[in-house]
Coordinates of C-alpha atoms and ligand atoms in Angstrom, one line a residue:
M267 CA 23.9 12.1 45.2
N268 CA 25.8 13.5 48.2
F269 CA 23.9 12.5 51.4
L270 CA 23.8 16.1 52.5
D271 CA 22.8 17.5 49.1
T272 CA 19.2 18.6 49.5
S273 CA 18.9 20.4 46.2
R274 CA 17.6 17.2 44.5
Q275 CA 15.0 16.4 47.1
V276 CA 11.3 17.0 46.2
T277 CA 7.9 16.4 47.8
V278 CA 5.0 15.7 45.5
L279 CA 1.6 16.5 47.1
G280 CA -1.2 14.3 45.6
A281 CA -1.0 10.7 44.5
G282 CA -3.5 10.7 41.7
M283 CA -2.4 9.8 38.1
V284 CA -0.8 13.2 37.8
G285 CA 1.1 13.2 41.1
V286 CA 2.3 9.6 40.8
S287 CA 3.5 10.4 37.2
C288 CA 5.4 13.4 38.4
A289 CA 7.0 11.3 41.1
L290 CA 8.0 8.6 38.7
A291 CA 9.4 11.0 36.1
L292 CA 11.4 13.0 38.7
Q293 CA 12.7 9.8 40.2
A294 CA 13.9 8.7 36.8
K295 CA 16.0 11.9 36.6
G296 CA 17.7 11.2 39.9
W297 CA 15.5 13.2 42.4
Q298 CA 14.8 11.8 45.8
V299 CA 11.1 11.9 45.9
T300 CA 8.5 11.8 48.7
L301 CA 4.9 11.4 47.6
V302 CA 2.2 12.6 50.0
D303 CA -1.5 11.9 50.0
K304 CA -4.3 11.7 52.6
R305 CA -5.5 8.5 50.9
G306 CA -3.8 5.7 49.0
P307 CA -2.5 6.3 45.5
G308 CA -5.1 6.6 42.8
E309 CA -8.2 6.5 45.0
E310 CA -9.9 9.7 44.0
T311 CA -10.6 11.2 40.5
S312 CA -8.0 8.9 38.9
A313 CA -9.9 5.8 40.0
G314 CA -13.4 6.5 38.8
N315 CA -12.9 7.7 35.2
A316 CA -13.7 6.0 31.9
G317 CA -10.1 5.0 31.2
V318 CA -10.0 6.4 27.7
L319 CA -6.6 7.5 26.2
S320 CA -7.5 9.2 23.0
R321 CA -6.0 11.7 20.5
S322 CA -9.6 12.9 20.0
S323 CA -9.4 14.4 23.5
L324 CA -7.5 17.3 22.0
L325 CA -10.9 18.8 21.4
P326 CA -11.8 20.9 24.5
F327 CA -15.5 21.6 25.4
N328 CA -15.0 25.4 24.9
R329 CA -14.8 25.7 21.1
P330 CA -16.0 28.0 18.3
G331 CA -19.8 27.9 18.2
L332 CA -20.2 27.4 22.0
W333 CA -21.7 30.9 22.3
Q334 CA -24.5 29.9 19.9
T335 CA -25.3 26.5 21.5
L336 CA -24.9 27.6 25.2
P337 CA -28.3 29.4 25.6
R338 CA -30.1 26.3 24.4
M339 CA -28.1 24.1 26.7
L340 CA -28.8 26.3 29.7
L341 CA -32.5 26.8 28.9
K342 CA -33.1 23.1 28.2
P343 CA -30.5 21.3 30.3
G344 CA -29.7 17.8 28.9
P345 CA -27.6 14.9 30.0
S346 CA -24.3 16.5 28.6
L347 CA -24.5 19.6 30.9
Q348 CA -26.2 20.4 34.1
V349 CA -25.5 23.6 36.0
R350 CA -26.3 23.6 39.7
P351 CA -26.7 26.8 41.8
S352 CA -23.4 26.0 43.7
A353 CA -21.6 26.5 40.4
L354 CA -22.4 30.2 40.4
A355 CA -19.5 30.8 42.8
H356 CA -17.4 30.0 39.8
W357 CA -18.7 32.9 37.6
R358 CA -15.2 34.1 36.9
F359 CA -14.3 30.7 35.5
M360 CA -17.5 30.6 33.4
W361 CA -16.8 34.0 31.8
R362 CA -13.2 33.1 31.0
F363 CA -14.1 29.6 29.8
L364 CA -16.5 31.2 27.3
W365 CA -13.8 33.7 26.3
H366 CA -11.5 30.8 25.4
A367 CA -14.1 29.4 23.0
R368 CA -12.6 31.9 20.5
R369 CA -11.0 30.3 17.5
Q370 CA -7.5 31.6 18.3
S371 CA -7.5 30.2 21.8
F372 CA -9.2 27.0 20.7
E373 CA -6.5 26.4 18.1
A374 CA -3.7 27.0 20.6
T375 CA -5.3 24.6 23.0
T376 CA -5.8 21.8 20.5
V377 CA -2.1 22.0 19.4
A378 CA -0.9 22.0 23.0
L379 CA -3.2 19.1 24.1
D380 CA -2.3 17.0 21.1
G381 CA 1.4 17.3 22.0
L382 CA 0.7 16.4 25.7
I383 CA -1.6 13.5 24.7
Q384 CA 1.0 12.0 22.3
L385 CA 3.8 12.3 24.8
S386 CA 1.6 10.7 27.4
A387 CA 0.6 7.8 25.2
Q388 CA 4.2 6.8 24.6
T389 CA 5.0 7.2 28.3
H390 CA 2.0 5.1 29.4
K391 CA 3.1 2.3 27.1
T392 CA 6.6 2.3 28.5
W393 CA 5.3 2.4 32.1
L394 CA 2.6 -0.2 31.5
A395 CA 5.4 -2.5 30.2
Q396 CA 7.7 -1.7 33.1
T397 CA 4.9 -2.5 35.6
A398 CA 3.7 -5.7 33.7
Q399 CA 0.3 -4.1 33.2
Q400 CA 0.2 -4.2 29.4
H401 CA -2.7 -6.6 29.7
R402 CA -4.9 -3.7 30.9
L403 CA -4.3 -1.7 27.7
R404 CA -6.7 -2.2 24.7
E405 CA -5.5 -0.4 21.5
N406 CA -8.7 -0.9 19.6
G407 CA -10.0 2.7 19.8
W408 CA -13.4 4.0 21.0
L409 CA -16.7 4.7 19.2
W410 CA -18.7 7.9 19.1
L411 CA -22.4 7.0 18.4
F412 CA -25.0 9.1 16.7
Q413 CA -28.7 8.3 16.5
N414 CA -29.7 10.3 13.4
E415 CA -28.5 12.3 10.5
A416 CA -28.9 15.7 12.3
A417 CA -26.7 14.5 15.2
W418 CA -24.1 13.2 12.8
A419 CA -24.1 16.5 10.9
G420 CA -23.7 18.3 14.2
S421 CA -20.4 16.6 14.7
A422 CA -18.9 18.0 11.4
F423 CA -16.7 20.5 13.2
S424 CA -15.1 17.9 15.5
R425 CA -14.6 15.6 12.6
E426 CA -12.9 18.3 10.6
V427 CA -10.5 19.1 13.4
L428 CA -9.6 15.5 13.9
Q429 CA -8.9 15.3 10.2
E430 CA -6.6 18.4 10.4
F431 CA -4.6 16.6 13.1
S432 CA -4.5 13.4 11.1
V433 CA -6.3 11.5 13.9
A434 CA -7.1 8.0 12.4
T435 CA -10.9 7.5 12.3
A436 CA -13.4 5.3 10.3
V437 CA -17.0 6.2 9.6
L438 CA -19.5 3.3 10.3
R439 CA -23.1 3.2 9.2
G440 CA -26.0 1.1 10.3
A441 CA -25.1 -2.6 10.5
E442 CA -21.4 -1.9 10.3
I443 CA -21.7 -0.7 13.9
Q444 CA -23.0 -4.0 15.1
S445 CA -20.3 -5.9 13.2
L446 CA -17.8 -4.0 15.4
E447 CA -19.9 -4.1 18.6
P448 CA -22.5 -6.9 18.2
H449 CA -24.3 -6.1 21.4
L450 CA -25.2 -2.5 20.6
S451 CA -28.8 -2.0 19.6
S452 CA -29.7 -0.8 16.1
Q453 CA -30.8 2.6 17.2
F454 CA -27.5 4.2 16.1
Q455 CA -27.4 5.2 12.4
H456 CA -23.8 6.6 12.4
A457 CA -20.6 6.0 14.4
L458 CA -17.2 7.5 14.3
W459 CA -14.6 4.9 15.3
I460 CA -11.6 6.8 16.7
Q461 CA -8.8 4.4 15.9
D462 CA -6.0 6.6 17.4
A463 CA -7.2 5.7 20.9
A464 CA -6.7 3.1 23.6
S465 CA -8.3 2.4 26.9
V466 CA -7.5 0.6 30.1
D467 CA -9.7 -1.9 32.0
N468 CA -9.0 -0.6 35.5
P469 CA -7.7 3.0 35.9
A470 CA -7.2 2.7 39.7
E471 CA -5.0 -0.4 39.3
V472 CA -2.8 1.3 36.7
V473 CA -2.1 4.2 39.1
K474 CA -1.4 1.8 42.0
A475 CA 1.0 -0.2 39.8
Y476 CA 2.9 3.0 38.8
A477 CA 3.0 4.0 42.5
D478 CA 4.3 0.5 43.4
R479 CA 7.1 0.9 40.9
F480 CA 8.0 4.3 42.4
L481 CA 8.2 2.6 45.9
K482 CA 10.3 -0.3 44.6
L483 CA 12.8 2.1 43.1
G484 CA 13.3 3.8 46.5
G485 CA 10.5 6.4 46.5
V486 CA 8.8 7.3 49.8
F487 CA 5.0 7.5 50.4
R488 CA 3.6 9.4 53.3
H489 CA -0.1 9.5 54.4
S490 CA -0.9 13.1 55.4
D491 CA -3.7 15.5 55.0
V492 CA -2.0 18.7 53.8
R493 CA -3.6 21.9 55.1
A494 CA -1.3 24.8 54.2
L495 CA 2.0 25.7 52.5
Q496 CA 4.5 28.3 53.6
Q497 CA 7.5 29.7 51.8
Q498 CA 10.8 29.4 53.7
P499 CA 14.1 31.1 53.2
Q500 CA 15.4 27.9 51.5
G501 CA 12.5 25.8 50.3
W502 CA 8.9 25.1 51.4
Q503 CA 7.1 24.0 54.5
W504 CA 3.8 22.1 54.4
Q505 CA 1.6 21.6 57.4
D506 CA -0.5 18.5 58.1
A507 CA -3.9 18.3 59.9
S508 CA -2.2 18.2 63.3
G509 CA -0.4 21.4 62.5
A510 CA 3.0 19.7 62.3
P511 CA 5.4 21.4 59.9
H512 CA 7.4 19.5 57.2
W513 CA 10.2 21.0 55.3
T514 CA 11.2 20.3 51.7
P515 CA 13.5 22.2 49.3
N516 CA 11.2 21.7 46.3
L517 CA 7.5 21.1 46.2
V518 CA 5.1 19.8 43.5
L519 CA 1.4 20.5 43.9
A520 CA -0.6 17.8 42.1
M521 CA -3.7 17.6 44.2
G522 CA -6.1 17.7 41.2
P523 CA -9.4 19.3 42.2
W524 CA -8.0 20.2 45.7
S525 CA -5.0 22.1 44.4
E526 CA -6.2 25.6 44.0
S527 CA -8.0 25.7 47.4
L528 CA -4.8 24.7 49.1
L529 CA -3.1 27.7 47.4
Q530 CA -5.9 30.0 48.5
A531 CA -5.7 28.7 52.1
S532 CA -2.0 29.3 52.1
Q533 CA -2.1 33.0 51.0
L534 CA 1.2 32.9 49.1
P535 CA 2.9 36.0 47.7
S536 CA 1.8 35.3 44.2
Q537 CA -0.6 36.8 41.7
F538 CA -1.4 33.4 40.3
K539 CA -5.1 32.5 40.1
A540 CA -6.3 29.8 37.8
H541 CA -10.0 30.3 38.6
M542 CA -10.5 26.5 38.3
A543 CA -14.0 25.0 38.4
F544 CA -15.3 21.5 38.8
E545 CA -16.9 19.5 36.0
R546 CA -18.4 16.8 38.2
G547 CA -19.2 13.4 36.8
Y548 CA -20.6 10.1 38.1
H549 CA -20.1 6.5 37.4
R550 CA -22.3 3.3 37.9
H551 CA -21.3 -0.3 37.2
F552 CA -23.4 -3.0 35.5
K553 CA -22.5 -6.7 35.4
P554 CA -22.6 -8.0 31.9
V555 CA -25.0 -11.0 31.6
G556 CA -25.6 -13.5 28.9
G557 CA -22.4 -12.8 27.1
V558 CA -23.4 -9.1 26.6
H559 CA -20.2 -7.0 26.5
L560 CA -18.2 -4.4 24.6
Q561 CA -14.8 -4.6 23.1
R562 CA -14.0 -0.9 23.6
P563 CA -15.5 2.2 25.2
V564 CA -18.5 3.8 23.4
Y565 CA -19.7 7.4 23.7
D566 CA -23.4 7.9 23.0
T567 CA -23.5 11.5 21.9
A568 CA -27.3 11.9 22.7
G569 CA -27.2 10.1 26.0
A570 CA -23.9 11.9 26.9
Y571 CA -22.5 8.8 28.7
V572 CA -19.4 6.7 28.0
L573 CA -19.8 3.0 28.6
S574 CA -16.5 1.2 29.1
P575 CA -15.7 -2.4 29.6
M576 CA -13.7 -2.7 32.8
V577 CA -12.6 -5.2 35.4
N578 CA -13.6 -4.4 39.0
A579 CA -11.5 -4.7 42.1
Q580 CA -12.4 -8.4 42.4
G581 CA -11.2 -9.1 38.8
E582 CA -14.8 -9.5 37.5
P583 CA -15.9 -7.9 34.2
V584 CA -18.2 -4.9 34.5
L585 CA -19.5 -2.2 32.2
R586 CA -18.7 1.2 33.7
M587 CA -21.1 4.0 32.7
T588 CA -19.7 7.5 33.2
T589 CA -21.9 10.7 32.9
G590 CA -21.6 14.1 31.2
V591 CA -20.8 17.3 33.1
E592 CA -22.4 18.7 36.2
L593 CA -21.1 22.2 36.9
A594 CA -21.3 22.5 40.7
G595 CA -19.3 23.2 43.8
R596 CA -16.7 20.5 44.4
D597 CA -18.1 19.6 47.8
A598 CA -21.8 20.1 47.1
A599 CA -24.1 17.1 47.8
P600 CA -24.3 14.6 44.9
N601 CA -27.3 14.7 42.7
T602 CA -28.0 11.5 40.9
A603 CA -30.4 12.9 38.2
Q604 CA -27.7 12.6 35.5
L605 CA -26.9 9.0 36.5
E606 CA -30.6 8.0 36.2
A607 CA -30.9 9.8 32.8
A608 CA -27.7 8.1 31.6
E609 CA -28.9 4.7 32.8
N610 CA -32.2 5.1 30.9
A611 CA -30.2 5.9 27.7
V612 CA -27.8 3.0 28.2
R613 CA -30.7 0.6 28.6
R614 CA -31.9 1.6 25.1
A615 CA -28.4 1.0 23.7
I616 CA -27.5 -2.3 25.2
S617 CA -29.3 -5.0 27.2
L618 CA -28.3 -4.9 30.9
K619 CA -29.5 -6.3 34.2
E620 CA -29.6 -4.4 37.5
A621 CA -26.8 -2.0 38.4
V622 CA -24.1 -3.3 40.8
A623 CA -25.3 -2.2 44.3
G624 CA -23.0 0.3 45.9
S625 CA -21.1 1.1 42.7
D626 CA -22.2 4.7 42.3
W627 CA -19.3 7.2 42.4
M628 CA -18.8 10.9 41.9
G629 CA -15.6 12.8 41.0
S630 CA -14.6 16.3 39.8
R631 CA -12.8 17.0 36.6
P632 CA -10.5 19.9 37.6
T633 CA -10.8 22.4 34.8
T634 CA -9.1 25.7 34.0
P635 CA -10.7 28.4 31.8
D636 CA -8.6 27.6 28.7
S637 CA -8.9 23.8 29.2
R638 CA -5.2 23.4 29.5
P639 CA -3.5 22.0 32.7
V640 CA -1.1 24.2 34.6
I641 CA 2.4 22.7 34.5
G642 CA 5.4 24.8 35.7
E643 CA 6.8 26.9 38.5
M644 CA 4.4 29.1 40.3
P645 CA 5.2 32.8 39.7
Q646 CA 6.9 34.6 42.6
C647 CA 7.3 31.3 44.4
P648 CA 10.6 29.6 43.4
G649 CA 10.7 25.9 44.2
L650 CA 6.9 25.5 44.1
W651 CA 5.9 23.6 41.0
L652 CA 2.3 23.2 39.8
A653 CA 0.7 20.2 38.0
F654 CA -3.1 20.3 38.0
G655 CA -6.2 21.2 36.0
H656 CA -6.3 18.2 33.7
Q657 CA -10.1 18.4 33.1
H658 CA -11.5 15.4 31.2
I659 CA -8.1 13.9 30.3
G660 CA -5.9 13.7 33.4
F661 CA -5.8 10.0 33.4
S662 CA -4.4 9.9 29.9
T663 CA -2.2 13.0 30.2
G664 CA -0.7 12.4 33.7
P665 CA 2.5 10.7 32.3
G666 CA 3.2 13.4 29.8
T667 CA 2.7 16.0 32.5
G668 CA 5.3 14.1 34.7
V669 CA 7.8 14.0 31.9
L670 CA 7.4 17.7 31.0
L671 CA 7.5 18.8 34.7
A672 CA 10.7 16.8 35.3
E673 CA 12.3 18.4 32.3
L674 CA 11.3 21.9 33.4
M675 CA 12.6 21.2 37.0
A676 CA 15.9 20.0 35.6
G677 CA 16.2 23.1 33.4
E678 CA 16.4 20.9 30.2
S679 CA 14.9 21.5 26.8
T680 CA 11.5 20.0 26.8
S681 CA 9.9 17.2 24.8
I682 CA 6.9 19.4 23.9
N683 CA 6.3 23.2 24.0
S684 CA 5.8 24.0 27.7
A685 CA 4.6 27.6 27.1
P686 CA 0.8 26.9 26.6
F687 CA 0.8 25.2 30.1
S688 CA 2.8 27.8 31.9
P689 CA 1.3 29.1 35.2
M690 CA 2.3 32.6 34.0
R691 CA -0.8 32.8 31.9
F692 CA -2.9 33.0 35.1
S693 CA -0.7 35.5 36.8
Ligands
FAD249 C1 -16.7 10.9 35.2 C2 -15.3 11.1 34.7 C3 -14.8 10.5 33.6 C4 -13.5 10.7 33.2 N1 -12.9 10.0 32.1 C5 -11.7 10.2 31.8 C6 -11.1 9.4 30.7 O1 -11.7 8.5 30.1 N2 -9.8 9.6 30.4 C7 -9.0 10.6 31.0 O2 -7.9 10.7 30.7 N3 -9.5 11.3 32.1 C8 -10.8 11.1 32.4 N4 -11.3 11.8 33.5 C9 -10.5 12.9 34.1 C10 -9.5 12.3 35.0 O3 -10.1 11.4 35.9 C11 -8.9 13.5 35.8 O4 -8.4 14.5 35.0 C12 -7.6 13.0 36.6 O5 -8.0 11.8 37.3 C13 -7.0 14.0 37.5 O6 -5.9 13.4 38.1 P1 -5.2 14.1 39.3 O7 -4.1 13.3 39.7 O8 -4.9 15.5 38.9 O9 -6.3 14.2 40.5 P2 -6.8 13.1 41.5 O10 -6.8 11.7 40.9 O11 -8.0 13.5 42.2 O12 -5.6 13.1 42.6 C14 -5.5 14.2 43.6 C15 -5.0 13.5 44.9 O13 -4.8 14.6 45.8 C16 -5.2 14.0 47.1 N5 -5.5 15.1 48.0 C17 -6.6 15.9 48.0 N6 -6.5 16.7 49.1 C18 -5.4 16.4 49.8 C19 -4.9 16.9 51.0 N7 -5.5 17.9 51.7 N8 -3.8 16.3 51.5 C20 -3.2 15.3 50.8 N9 -3.6 14.8 49.6 C21 -4.8 15.3 49.1 C22 -6.3 13.1 46.8 O14 -6.5 12.1 47.8 C23 -6.0 12.5 45.5 O15 -5.3 11.3 45.6 C24 -12.6 11.6 33.9 C25 -13.1 12.3 35.0 C26 -14.4 12.0 35.5 C27 -15.0 12.7 36.7

C-alpha cells in the first residue's frame, strides 16, 4: 500500500468477538486497521457467555407460536424470561420482535443465521489453529435436557426445524443420558444431543488470542472511550471522553450492546434505527469437586440455564452456569433472582459445592427485532459500517460477521447472502 493512500485505512470501534473478528478479517484483505475499545479485547459480553458454537442456534426466540405462549410467560414469569419495568422503554422493539415471529420472517431468519453460523464455524476453526488455541475447542456437541414427556413434546417444532436443516442430532432416553454425561442426575427423561455443535472452554481467552494475532500482524490497538461520531467531507471523526477528535476514512461500529446508543448520541443524517433491546443474562461459577464434571455444555430446558465446563483465568476447571433472558434496560441494576432460581435447578441436576465467591457476572445480549445482526454500510452514511446485534450467538457468529463485512467493504461477491443482514431493513 502507498504510504499516503488512506483509502484502505479503517478504525473498528469495539473489541468484543465481533469487533476483533472484523479487524482480523479486514487485515487479511490488506486493510490497515486500528481497533478501539475502552477496555481490553474480549472483556465484556464476549467474555461471560456459555461458549457454545452450534448450528441449533439458527432457531431465534421469536418463532411461530410465540403469540400463544407469551401471555402465559408474562403472567407466570419463569426462569427462561423475566421482564423488568425498565424494559418498557423498549416497547417498539417488543412489538417488532413479536411481529417477526411470523412464519415468513422466521424462515428468512433461520436460513440467514444458518449461513452465518456455518461460515463462522469454519472461520473459528482456521483462527483457532492459527492462534494455537485448538485445545480450547470441543467438538462433541451439546445436550438439551427435558424432565418429562410434555416438555419433550413441547420441543417438537424446534426438532422439526433442525431436521429440515439437516442438523445432526441424536435422541437419548433415561439411562442413555447418564452414559453420555455420568454426573447428571436421573431426573431427565429425554435429551436431544445436538451433534452439529462445538464449544470452547474460555471465551475471553479466545477473543484475546485473536486480538493478539491481529497485533502481531501489525494491527494497532487503542484504549479510548468513544463518545460521538461525526461525518466529515472525507471520512469520519470520532470523539473520545476528553473531547479529542480522531479522524478515519472508514469506520466500523462493533460495540455490541453499546452500538445503537452511540449512533443516537451522534445524531447522524440517517433514517437507520434498529430499535435494539437487551436480553440480559448472568453467569456464576462452581468448582467441580469429587470428580464431578461435564464433557460438554448442557441446557436444562425447564431450569432455563446452560451449564458449561470451562477453565477459569487461573487455568482451573469450573462449571459456568448461564441464565435465561431478563428483558431490562442495559444499565439497570442487576437483579440476581434468575441466578438464584437457576442455581436451585442446577443443584437438582448435578452435585455441586458452593459457588465460587465473586464469580457472578451480568451481560446484555444485543438483540434486533428480527433476531438477525446488522452487517453492512449505514444508509446515508458512506464509510460507516455496522456490525452489531448478535443476540444469543455473537460469540459463535463473530468470525463469519468479520468475513462478510470485509467482503462487503472490498466490494466483492460475498460468501453468504448479505441481504438479510443489511442495515437497509431498519431504514
Ligand atoms: C448469559 C449469556 C450467554 C451467552 N451464551 C452464548 C453462547 O453460548 N454462544 C454465543 O455465540 N453467544 C452467546 N452469548 C451472546 C454473545 O456473548 C454476544 O452476542 C457477543 O458477545 C456480542 O459480541 P460483541 O463483540 O458484539 O459485543 P461485546 O463483546 O460486548 O463487545 C463490545 C465492545 O465494545 C466496547 N465498548 C462499549 N462502549 C464503548 C465505548 N464508549 N468506547 C469504546 N469501546 C466501547 C466494550 O468495552 C466491548 O469490548 C451469550 C450472552 C450472554 C449474556
